[in-house]
XYZ file of C-alpha atoms in Angstrom:
663
model
C -19.211 -17.455 -9.702
C -16.661 -17.328 -6.884
C -17.219 -21.019 -6.194
C -17.180 -22.203 -9.795
C -14.549 -19.834 -11.177
C -12.621 -18.373 -8.257
C -10.497 -15.323 -8.987
C -6.783 -15.983 -9.321
C -3.636 -13.981 -9.803
C -2.802 -14.257 -13.481
C 0.663 -14.287 -14.995
C 0.906 -11.025 -16.930
C 3.228 -9.331 -19.328
C 4.271 -5.735 -18.838
C 1.596 -3.268 -19.844
C 2.567 -0.527 -22.274
C 2.968 1.955 -19.423
C 5.088 -0.529 -17.461
C 7.243 -1.370 -20.467
C 8.112 2.264 -21.163
C 8.840 3.056 -17.522
C 10.858 -0.121 -17.001
C 13.008 0.544 -20.073
C 13.600 4.123 -18.927
C 14.894 2.921 -15.558
C 16.843 -0.053 -16.910
C 18.662 2.168 -19.402
C 18.941 5.052 -16.960
C 20.462 2.854 -14.298
C 23.709 2.888 -16.216
C 23.717 6.616 -16.904
C 23.959 9.779 -14.787
C 21.678 9.970 -11.740
C 18.192 11.407 -12.037
C 17.571 14.985 -10.888
C 16.913 15.490 -7.198
C 13.364 16.815 -7.007
C 12.788 18.936 -3.920
C 10.420 21.820 -3.219
C 12.499 24.300 -5.213
C 10.910 25.379 -8.482
C 12.009 27.465 -11.451
C 15.280 27.317 -13.377
C 18.782 28.328 -12.385
C 19.548 31.527 -14.324
C 22.940 33.058 -15.115
C 23.360 36.399 -16.915
C 26.553 37.565 -18.596
C 28.094 40.753 -19.910
C 28.850 40.279 -23.580
C 27.510 37.879 -26.148
C 29.022 34.665 -24.780
C 28.111 32.376 -21.892
C 31.433 32.757 -20.117
C 32.014 32.272 -16.403
C 34.449 35.176 -16.422
C 31.769 37.601 -17.584
C 28.950 36.355 -15.345
C 27.240 39.343 -13.776
C 24.114 37.888 -12.159
C 22.865 34.556 -10.848
C 19.360 33.813 -9.575
C 16.395 31.431 -9.886
C 13.812 32.451 -12.474
C 10.284 31.079 -11.992
C 9.798 30.904 -15.760
C 11.557 31.815 -18.959
C 9.124 34.406 -20.267
C 10.945 37.701 -20.667
C 10.372 40.753 -22.819
C 13.218 43.117 -21.976
C 12.413 45.439 -24.884
C 15.459 47.780 -24.999
C 16.579 47.182 -21.413
C 18.721 44.489 -19.753
C 17.896 41.912 -17.036
C 19.620 44.202 -14.480
C 20.683 47.712 -15.491
C 23.146 48.038 -12.596
C 25.005 44.798 -13.297
C 24.555 44.634 -17.090
C 24.572 48.250 -18.317
C 25.030 47.590 -22.056
C 21.679 46.671 -23.593
C 23.335 46.095 -26.967
C 25.040 42.935 -25.842
C 24.396 40.372 -23.102
C 23.825 36.632 -22.744
C 21.897 34.283 -20.454
C 21.792 30.601 -19.603
C 19.016 28.685 -17.849
C 19.605 25.179 -16.510
C 17.582 22.667 -14.535
C 14.841 20.186 -15.311
C 11.355 20.074 -16.799
C 8.888 17.924 -14.839
C 6.216 16.033 -16.775
C 2.968 15.349 -14.921
C 1.336 13.376 -17.737
C 2.705 10.861 -20.218
C 2.373 11.738 -23.882
C 3.520 13.987 -26.693
C 4.742 17.483 -25.818
C 5.616 20.283 -28.202
C 8.595 22.254 -26.894
C 9.086 25.763 -28.278
C 11.575 28.602 -27.850
C 10.566 32.060 -29.040
C 13.110 34.870 -29.388
C 14.235 37.577 -31.753
C 17.847 36.891 -30.723
C 20.110 33.849 -30.858
C 18.939 30.844 -28.824
C 19.858 27.199 -28.458
C 18.021 24.561 -26.385
C 19.275 21.219 -25.106
C 16.420 19.024 -23.841
C 16.961 15.570 -22.334
C 20.219 15.261 -24.271
C 23.285 17.211 -23.115
C 25.176 16.452 -26.329
C 22.765 17.399 -29.115
C 20.581 20.541 -29.185
C 16.878 19.926 -29.629
C 16.398 23.437 -31.054
C 19.140 25.518 -32.630
C 18.446 29.146 -33.426
C 21.921 30.463 -32.750
C 22.361 31.481 -36.377
C 19.151 33.250 -37.264
C 17.882 33.656 -40.794
C 15.141 36.023 -41.888
C 12.467 36.959 -39.413
C 12.067 33.557 -37.782
C 11.426 33.913 -34.044
C 9.979 30.528 -32.971
C 11.604 27.099 -32.990
C 9.617 23.958 -32.129
C 10.112 20.220 -31.688
C 7.957 17.353 -30.432
C 9.127 14.987 -27.696
C 7.579 12.050 -25.846
C 7.732 12.282 -22.042
C 6.804 9.931 -19.203
C 4.845 11.191 -16.208
C 6.567 11.613 -12.861
C 10.005 12.267 -14.321
C 12.266 15.288 -14.689
C 14.132 15.975 -17.923
C 17.341 18.034 -17.971
C 17.155 21.293 -19.893
C 19.663 23.988 -20.837
C 18.788 27.148 -22.753
C 21.344 29.606 -24.157
C 20.364 33.152 -25.132
C 22.647 35.685 -26.770
C 22.064 39.272 -27.809
C 24.937 40.914 -29.648
C 25.882 43.904 -31.771
C 26.215 43.202 -35.440
C 29.250 44.290 -37.443
C 32.462 45.925 -36.230
C 32.560 46.675 -32.525
C 33.672 50.275 -32.618
C 32.527 53.552 -31.122
C 29.939 54.090 -33.845
C 28.383 50.688 -33.147
C 27.697 51.688 -29.549
C 25.735 54.730 -30.705
C 23.305 52.670 -32.731
C 19.745 52.320 -31.378
C 19.253 49.423 -28.987
C 17.159 46.677 -30.587
C 14.443 44.992 -28.471
C 14.938 41.485 -27.080
C 12.631 38.781 -25.775
C 12.840 35.057 -25.000
C 10.238 32.490 -23.967
C 10.420 28.760 -23.196
C 6.993 27.342 -24.021
C 5.291 23.997 -24.348
C 2.042 22.418 -25.411
C 1.359 19.468 -23.081
C -1.167 16.688 -23.741
C -4.689 18.093 -23.293
C -3.153 21.558 -23.099
C -2.632 24.722 -25.100
C 0.615 26.582 -25.941
C 2.113 28.716 -23.184
C 5.150 29.242 -20.965
C 6.205 26.152 -19.017
C 4.673 26.764 -15.546
C 6.884 27.269 -12.508
C 5.538 24.101 -10.876
C 6.944 22.096 -13.812
C 10.477 23.519 -13.548
C 13.256 22.557 -11.141
C 16.680 24.236 -10.763
C 18.192 20.796 -10.082
C 19.916 19.055 -12.964
C 20.434 15.375 -13.671
C 20.791 12.733 -16.328
C 18.562 12.201 -19.366
C 15.677 9.727 -19.495
C 15.389 7.395 -22.458
C 11.762 7.137 -23.630
C 10.611 4.415 -26.015
C 8.516 5.932 -28.803
C 7.632 2.686 -30.596
C 3.832 2.419 -30.841
C 2.223 -0.485 -28.965
C -1.297 -1.909 -29.239
C -3.496 -0.722 -26.354
C -3.835 -2.858 -23.235
C -7.027 -4.643 -22.293
C -9.253 -2.632 -19.909
C -12.354 -4.777 -20.024
C -12.319 -5.344 -16.244
C -11.844 -1.663 -15.437
C -8.055 -1.610 -15.143
C -5.086 -2.090 -17.463
C -4.115 -5.732 -17.837
C -1.195 -7.422 -19.548
C -2.886 -10.778 -20.062
C -3.503 -10.541 -23.817
C -0.664 -11.576 -26.122
C -0.837 -10.788 -29.832
C 1.432 -10.740 -32.853
C 1.181 -6.940 -32.830
C 2.418 -6.790 -29.235
C 5.289 -9.196 -29.935
C 6.282 -7.191 -33.000
C 6.160 -3.962 -30.980
C 8.503 -5.411 -28.331
C 10.979 -6.299 -31.095
C 10.830 -2.823 -32.618
C 11.168 -1.245 -29.177
C 14.169 -3.446 -28.371
C 15.845 -2.302 -31.583
C 15.071 1.311 -30.642
C 16.751 0.795 -27.261
C 19.702 -0.901 -28.948
C 20.195 2.029 -31.322
C 20.216 4.429 -28.384
C 22.720 2.296 -26.469
C 25.062 1.837 -29.429
C 25.176 5.595 -29.993
C 26.355 5.995 -26.402
C 28.659 3.005 -26.176
C 31.687 5.277 -25.701
C 30.184 6.474 -22.419
C 30.468 2.901 -21.139
C 34.086 2.435 -22.165
C 37.087 4.759 -22.036
C 38.647 6.335 -25.162
C 42.082 4.896 -24.396
C 40.825 1.398 -23.552
C 42.598 -1.512 -25.193
C 40.451 -4.035 -27.020
C 40.610 -6.380 -24.033
C 39.609 -3.675 -21.540
C 36.834 -2.508 -23.832
C 35.423 -6.027 -23.951
C 35.594 -6.319 -20.155
C 33.735 -3.031 -19.669
C 31.050 -3.895 -22.210
C 30.586 -7.343 -20.720
C 30.240 -5.912 -17.214
C 27.681 -3.407 -18.471
C 25.658 -6.157 -20.159
C 25.536 -8.101 -16.910
C 24.347 -5.074 -14.918
C 21.829 -4.271 -17.687
C 20.414 -7.794 -17.486
C 20.177 -7.644 -13.704
C 18.267 -4.364 -13.854
C 15.958 -5.771 -16.522
C 15.352 -9.071 -14.684
C 14.972 -7.273 -11.328
C 17.464 -9.532 -9.508
C 20.997 -10.955 -9.733
C 21.646 -13.411 -12.534
C 22.042 -17.070 -11.816
C 25.157 -18.782 -13.189
C 23.075 -20.304 -15.967
C 21.504 -16.956 -16.890
C 24.858 -15.207 -16.939
C 26.189 -17.853 -19.294
C 23.152 -17.624 -21.574
C 22.655 -13.850 -21.716
C 26.221 -12.550 -21.357
C 29.169 -14.964 -21.446
C 28.029 -16.979 -24.444
C 27.529 -13.811 -26.496
C 31.029 -12.485 -25.784
C 32.633 -15.891 -26.289
C 31.281 -16.202 -29.818
C 31.552 -12.714 -31.352
C 33.617 -9.493 -31.201
C 32.892 -7.245 -28.219
C 30.640 -4.655 -29.883
C 28.599 -7.276 -31.723
C 28.301 -9.257 -28.479
C 27.170 -6.058 -26.724
C 24.303 -5.701 -29.206
C 23.344 -9.378 -29.078
C 23.312 -9.469 -25.283
C 21.105 -6.389 -24.891
C 18.689 -7.563 -27.567
C 18.523 -11.039 -26.021
C 17.700 -9.520 -22.622
C 15.010 -7.168 -23.945
C 13.224 -10.027 -25.714
C 13.504 -12.388 -22.766
C 10.355 -13.452 -20.875
C 12.301 -12.665 -17.702
C 12.023 -8.988 -18.680
C 8.736 -8.915 -20.556
C 6.658 -10.803 -17.999
C 5.848 -9.972 -14.395
C 6.993 -12.220 -11.584
C 5.043 -15.422 -11.057
C 2.569 -15.205 -8.165
C 4.138 -18.402 -6.838
C 7.506 -16.672 -6.373
C 7.976 -15.594 -2.753
C 11.651 -14.627 -2.577
C 12.648 -11.070 -1.719
C 13.352 -10.067 -5.312
C 9.873 -11.152 -6.451
C 8.330 -9.162 -3.598
C 10.457 -6.140 -4.518
C 9.402 -6.349 -8.150
C 5.699 -6.655 -7.395
C 5.978 -3.715 -5.005
C 7.762 -1.459 -7.491
C 5.375 -2.223 -10.338
C 2.403 -1.592 -8.040
C 3.648 1.872 -7.051
C 5.868 2.979 -9.943
C 4.931 0.813 -12.936
C 8.660 0.140 -13.124
C 11.588 -1.895 -11.829
C 12.884 -1.730 -8.218
C 15.408 0.930 -7.226
C 18.711 0.293 -5.454
C 17.367 0.541 -1.842
C 14.595 -1.925 -2.628
C 16.979 -4.411 -4.248
C 19.325 -4.034 -1.293
C 16.470 -4.877 1.078
C 15.701 -7.955 -1.018
C 19.357 -9.020 -0.971
C 19.485 -8.631 2.825
C 16.310 -10.698 3.301
C 14.459 -7.644 4.642
C 11.223 -8.081 2.675
C 9.845 -11.086 4.523
C 7.315 -9.485 6.861
C 4.383 -7.214 6.156
C 5.953 -4.485 8.307
C 9.185 -4.565 6.297
C 7.361 -4.377 2.964
C 5.007 -1.621 4.168
C 7.966 0.470 5.341
C 9.446 0.305 1.845
C 6.056 1.087 0.303
C 5.681 4.219 2.421
C 9.133 5.372 1.333
C 8.281 4.772 -2.299
C 5.005 6.731 -2.256
C 7.062 9.930 -1.873
C 8.649 9.327 -5.286
C 7.245 11.443 -8.171
C 6.586 8.229 -10.111
C 4.148 7.131 -7.392
C 2.455 10.537 -7.499
C 2.102 10.183 -11.267
C 0.493 6.752 -10.907
C -1.925 8.036 -8.266
C -2.813 10.983 -10.487
C -3.555 8.501 -13.297
C -5.786 6.585 -10.909
C -7.847 9.672 -10.152
C -8.281 10.308 -13.871
C -9.581 6.751 -14.102
C -11.771 7.049 -10.991
C -13.307 10.270 -12.308
C -13.744 8.698 -15.755
C -11.613 11.359 -17.439
C -9.440 9.011 -19.499
C -12.016 8.966 -22.282
C -12.694 12.711 -22.370
C -11.497 13.933 -25.755
C -13.787 16.782 -26.770
C -15.398 19.257 -24.397
C -16.532 21.693 -27.065
C -19.786 23.433 -26.165
C -22.391 25.492 -27.974
C -20.525 28.716 -28.773
C -23.708 30.823 -28.812
C -24.889 29.577 -25.442
C -21.460 29.523 -23.781
C -19.277 32.203 -25.403
C -15.690 32.121 -24.235
C -15.629 28.400 -23.430
C -12.690 27.835 -25.745
C -9.756 25.353 -25.789
C -7.728 27.583 -23.465
C -10.480 27.534 -20.818
C -10.856 23.765 -21.217
C -7.111 23.231 -20.749
C -7.121 25.504 -17.703
C -10.034 23.558 -16.217
C -8.137 20.280 -16.547
C -5.113 21.852 -14.886
C -7.355 23.229 -12.141
C -8.776 19.759 -11.487
C -5.309 18.185 -11.315
C -4.104 20.861 -8.897
C -7.235 20.416 -6.787
C -6.618 16.654 -6.541
C -2.955 17.208 -5.759
C -3.732 19.610 -2.933
C -6.451 17.423 -1.412
C -4.977 13.940 -1.590
C -1.531 13.873 -3.224
C 0.216 16.436 -1.045
C 1.689 16.131 2.424
C -1.777 16.118 4.015
C -3.831 13.512 2.214
C -7.499 13.047 3.068
C -10.066 11.492 0.730
C -12.859 13.361 2.535
C -11.230 16.723 1.796
C -11.551 15.907 -1.891
C -15.325 15.897 -1.481
C -15.926 18.642 1.067
C -13.765 21.618 0.080
C -14.870 24.147 -2.509
C -11.567 26.008 -2.841
C -10.770 25.415 -6.502
C -7.455 26.536 -8.066
C -8.317 29.215 -10.630
C -6.242 31.480 -12.836
C -7.345 34.844 -14.161
C -8.973 33.345 -17.250
C -11.107 30.865 -15.260
C -11.965 33.437 -12.599
C -13.259 35.776 -15.275
C -15.232 33.057 -17.068
C -16.924 31.825 -13.871
C -17.310 35.286 -12.352
C -15.148 34.703 -9.281
C -12.783 37.011 -7.430
C -9.509 35.221 -6.755
C -6.453 36.172 -4.678
C -3.933 38.313 -6.531
C -0.909 36.610 -8.057
C 0.270 34.792 -11.150
C -0.852 31.299 -12.078
C -3.496 29.300 -10.226
C -4.703 30.408 -6.797
C -7.355 28.733 -4.592
C -10.664 30.579 -4.734
C -14.169 29.941 -3.442
C -16.420 28.936 -6.302
C -20.098 29.168 -5.379
C -19.400 28.631 -1.679
C -21.876 26.275 0.046
C -23.443 25.364 -3.299
C -20.927 22.830 -4.557
C -19.664 19.480 -3.339
C -15.918 19.251 -3.829
C -14.460 17.365 -6.767
C -17.874 16.014 -7.814
C -18.835 19.586 -8.734
C -15.585 20.704 -10.300
C -16.531 22.457 -13.571
C -14.285 20.205 -15.669
C -16.005 17.068 -14.377
C -19.447 18.588 -14.805
C -18.647 19.713 -18.353
C -17.266 16.264 -19.208
C -20.601 14.719 -18.192
C -22.845 17.024 -20.173
C -24.006 17.667 -23.722
C -22.874 20.548 -25.897
C -25.740 22.811 -24.823
C -27.474 21.058 -21.918
C -26.589 19.252 -18.731
C -26.967 15.471 -18.609
C -28.338 13.920 -15.404
C -27.967 10.486 -16.995
C -24.247 10.840 -17.755
C -23.625 12.328 -14.319
C -25.761 9.684 -12.649
C -23.989 6.798 -14.397
C -20.629 8.227 -13.348
C -21.771 8.531 -9.730
C -23.385 5.093 -9.654
C -20.523 3.143 -11.169
C -17.414 5.124 -10.359
C -18.198 6.603 -6.957
C -20.814 4.325 -5.411
C -19.171 1.208 -6.866
C -22.453 -0.273 -8.079
C -22.826 -2.279 -11.262
C -25.318 -1.388 -13.983
C -26.759 -3.574 -16.696
C -26.354 -2.446 -20.315
C -29.459 -0.593 -21.537
C -31.939 -2.951 -23.268
C -32.378 -0.528 -26.166
C -30.392 2.298 -27.663
C -32.421 5.472 -27.128
C -31.548 8.932 -28.406
C -32.009 11.792 -25.934
C -35.116 13.912 -26.367
C -34.029 17.188 -28.045
C -34.773 20.241 -25.866
C -36.367 21.999 -28.850
C -39.225 19.473 -28.897
C -40.227 20.447 -25.369
C -38.964 23.996 -24.799
C -41.108 24.401 -21.689
C -39.650 21.383 -19.911
C -36.595 21.432 -17.691
C -33.803 18.915 -18.269
C -35.044 16.963 -15.262
C -38.571 16.791 -16.677
C -37.339 15.636 -20.106
C -35.158 12.907 -18.592
C -37.994 11.716 -16.345
C -40.297 11.563 -19.349
C -37.820 9.673 -21.506
C -36.911 7.065 -18.858
C -40.494 6.484 -17.644
C -40.942 3.034 -19.308
C -40.694 0.105 -16.896
C -37.742 -1.496 -18.715
C -35.759 1.725 -18.104
C -36.632 2.149 -14.448
C -34.568 -0.825 -13.263
C -31.407 1.261 -13.585
C -32.690 4.801 -13.990
C -34.339 4.748 -10.579
C -30.785 4.976 -9.255
C -29.113 6.859 -12.098
C -31.606 9.692 -12.435
C -31.905 10.634 -8.775
C -28.136 10.807 -8.338
C -27.768 12.837 -11.515
C -30.551 15.221 -10.505
C -28.571 16.299 -7.428
C -26.140 18.070 -9.794
C -28.760 19.893 -11.853
C -27.800 23.250 -10.353
C -24.846 23.190 -12.794
C -25.155 23.701 -16.534
C -23.152 22.159 -19.385
C -19.979 24.137 -18.512
C -20.297 23.731 -14.748
C -21.695 27.177 -13.968
C -24.216 27.461 -11.158
C -27.795 28.179 -12.207
C -30.944 28.701 -10.180
C -33.371 28.168 -13.082
C -33.572 25.882 -16.089
C -35.724 26.873 -19.050
C -37.412 29.487 -16.895
C -38.288 27.147 -14.001
C -36.574 26.722 -10.627
C -34.050 23.891 -10.644
C -35.104 20.838 -8.634
C -32.087 18.952 -7.230
C -33.892 16.551 -4.921
C -32.966 12.895 -5.184
C -33.427 9.636 -3.360
C -30.756 6.950 -3.198
C -31.185 3.413 -1.884
C -27.999 1.975 -0.396
C -26.975 -1.699 -0.444
C -29.156 -2.400 2.593
C -32.212 -0.911 0.905
C -32.253 2.159 3.134
C -33.544 5.318 1.448
C -31.277 8.352 1.622
C -32.795 11.748 0.834
C -30.431 14.108 -0.999
C -31.290 17.784 -1.474
C -28.487 18.678 -3.866
C -24.737 18.696 -4.434
C -23.662 19.547 -0.836
C -25.815 16.717 0.520
C -24.419 14.328 -2.077
C -20.843 15.245 -1.220
C -21.367 14.810 2.525
C -22.992 11.429 1.961
C -20.200 10.214 -0.324
C -17.453 11.472 2.000
C -18.799 9.525 4.973
C -20.283 6.443 3.311
C -18.584 3.128 4.107
C -19.646 1.573 0.783
C -18.003 4.426 -1.107
C -14.802 3.981 0.902
C -14.852 0.256 0.165
C -15.396 0.802 -3.573
C -12.634 3.414 -3.671
C -10.183 1.078 -1.897
C -11.040 -1.740 -4.286
C -10.468 0.416 -7.368
C -7.184 1.709 -5.921
C -5.963 -1.874 -5.447
C -6.953 -2.848 -8.981
C -5.107 0.161 -10.374
C -1.982 -0.642 -8.354
C -1.831 -4.437 -8.617
C -3.698 -4.894 -11.917
C -5.143 -8.068 -10.459
C -8.578 -8.844 -8.907
C -8.531 -8.276 -5.163
C -10.734 -11.336 -4.633
C -7.718 -13.451 -5.627
C -5.921 -12.299 -2.467
C -8.393 -13.891 -0.111
C -12.007 -13.353 0.982
C -10.992 -10.844 3.658
C -8.454 -8.850 1.625
C -10.859 -6.035 0.687
C -12.212 -5.813 4.229
C -8.671 -5.481 5.604
C -7.698 -2.870 3.004
C -10.837 -0.824 3.691
C -10.238 -1.048 7.440
C -6.682 0.256 7.025
C -8.015 3.112 4.875
C -10.385 4.095 7.683
C -7.726 3.613 10.363
C -5.300 5.858 8.474
C -7.899 8.651 8.353
C -8.516 8.181 4.637
C -4.947 8.985 3.611
C -4.775 8.075 -0.088
C -0.976 7.705 -0.121
C -1.148 5.249 2.749
C -3.977 3.426 0.980
C -1.730 2.909 -2.028
C 1.124 1.785 0.231
C -1.191 -0.779 1.854
C -2.532 -1.921 -1.525
C 0.972 -2.305 -2.930
C 2.050 -4.251 0.160
C -0.889 -6.627 -0.263
C -0.005 -7.108 -3.936
C 3.696 -7.598 -3.193
C 3.187 -10.296 -0.553
C 0.770 -12.171 -2.793
C -2.255 -14.330 -2.018
C -2.344 -16.114 1.351
C -0.608 -19.459 1.382
C 1.788 -18.546 -1.428
C-alpha cells in the first residue's frame, strides 16, 4: 500500500474545533487582553458595609476559593461588618473551562444578585429586583476548553422600608449565595476552586452556529471532507461573528470621531482582522481585495461589514496552509494549529517576521513555550480522552439493584477524578507517561471515597488516595475507565480487551465476521464471566482476534462493572491470568492488572503507538507522509525525554510545522 498509494499531507479545511478556536482568537485579538492564568485560584472578593458596592464602604477584601456561602443571620466578618441587616459583596475574576461544550451557569440566593459572565456590559443573570420566592437564576452558555472567561457577581442584602430606629430592631433575615454550574458530563454544583482565577481579562467570543461533525474514519479529526452543510455553516457562523462585531463597533472607533476618522479606524481594524485571520501580513493585492476595495465603494460601516464577511468566507482563512509552503508564517500557522487548534499568537508571528522559524531548534523552542499555554493543555486532555476511548461514552448507568448508589453524581465525580489523575501524571510540571500507568493514587472526593470504601486525606474537594493498593495498574484500572468498558451488571473482558489491543497496544483488529449477542449470565449462573466469554468465543473464526482480545481483557477481571475490586465472580475465585504475543511472536505471561500495567509502561511498541497517536491528534495528518523514519525519530525523542508527554507534543508539533522532508 505504501508503494502504490503512499501517504501524503492533504490540504485541509479547519475542523470544527479549529474554526471555533480560530474565530475566538481572531476576534479577541482586537479586544482586551486575555486573563493572565497563574497558580492563583478562587475569586477576588470585596465586602461592603451597606447595600451598595461602593469603594468608600469597603470593609474587607480577600480571595474566596468558591462562592458558596450560607451566612444565615450573620455577616461575612462580624468585626468588620457588624450590621447583619445590610451588607454587599462583589466577586471578580475568571471562570476556566476545561472542556468545550454547553454549560449551565446558575446563581442561587435569597437576596439581590446580578451576574456578568463573559460580557462586562450586559448581565447574564439579573436578580437584583426579586419577585416572589425565586432564589435561583440560570442561563446556558457555550465555552471553549483551555480558556478563562471574565466573571463579576454582585450580592446585596438590605433592609426593606424606611431606615429608622424601628427597622434596626427587626429580626435579621437569613442570607445565602452560591455560584454554580453544570458542565458537560457533569452535575450541578458550586464551580470548583480549580476552575476559578482571581485574574480578570477580556471576553472570549464563541461561535454557537452548529456545524456538521468532522470525519474521524482514520482515528483522528480531519478537515478533508467538504459538503454543502459545512459551507452553509461557515456562512451562518460568519454572519454570527459579524453581528457580534457590529454590536461592538463603537469600541473600535471613538465617540467624537469625525466621519473621516471613523472610516480610517474601521479600515485599519479590518486590515488587522484580515491579518489575524490569514495568519500573516497581507500582500498588496490582498489588501486591495479584502480592505481597500470595500471602503472605496461603500460607506464606512457597510464597508466594515463587507470586509469582515469577505475575510471569514475566504479560503485563506477557512483552509490550512499548503504543505508546499515553507515560509515562516506557514510554519507558525502549522505549529499553532498543532498545539492550540488556533491561529499564531504575537510572539510566534514576530518570530516568523524575523525569519526565526527556519531551523528545527528554533521551531522546537517556540513549541516548548506554547505547551505551557492552557489551550495546549486542553488539546492534550482531549487527546487522552481519545486515547482512552472516552469520547463515545454517553451512558454509564448500571444495574441499580446490583450497584446501589452508582448515580449520575458518582459518574460525574469519576470523570473528574480521571481528568485530575491524568493532569497530575502527565499534564503537570512533572510529566511522565510511565507514572500514568504505575501509580494508584487516585483523586477522590468524599462521595467517591464512601462509594469505593476508601479512607482519604481530610479536606474539601478531590484528594489523592490509595485505591486497592498493589491491586490496580494506574489509569488502565481507573474505575471510570473500567465502568465505561463494562455492561450494566457485568464486566466485559471483550470490551476491555479491544480497548487495550487497539488503543494501548496499537494493534489493528479485523471486524468480527458475524454479529453475536453476548451470552446472558442468567443462562449459565454457575459460570464466571471469563468462562462465559471463553465459551462464546471458542469457534475457530472467533479465535483469530479473540486469542489476543480475551487474554488482555481477562487481566482486568478483578474489577466489576463499576470498577470495584472483587476476589470472586459468581462464587468462584477470579482468574486474571493472560498471555499476550508481541509483534515478534514472543509470549508474555500476565498475572493481572499490575503485571499488565508494568508491561505497558515499559513496552517499546506501546511507546511507539502512543507517539504515533499523539502526532495524529496534533497534526491531523498521517505520520507516514513525513518520511519513513519520522515515527522512529519521534519515538526516540519520547524515550530520550524520559516519556515527557508535553515534550512529545512539542516534538510532534515541530515535525508537523516543518513539513515533510524535501518541502
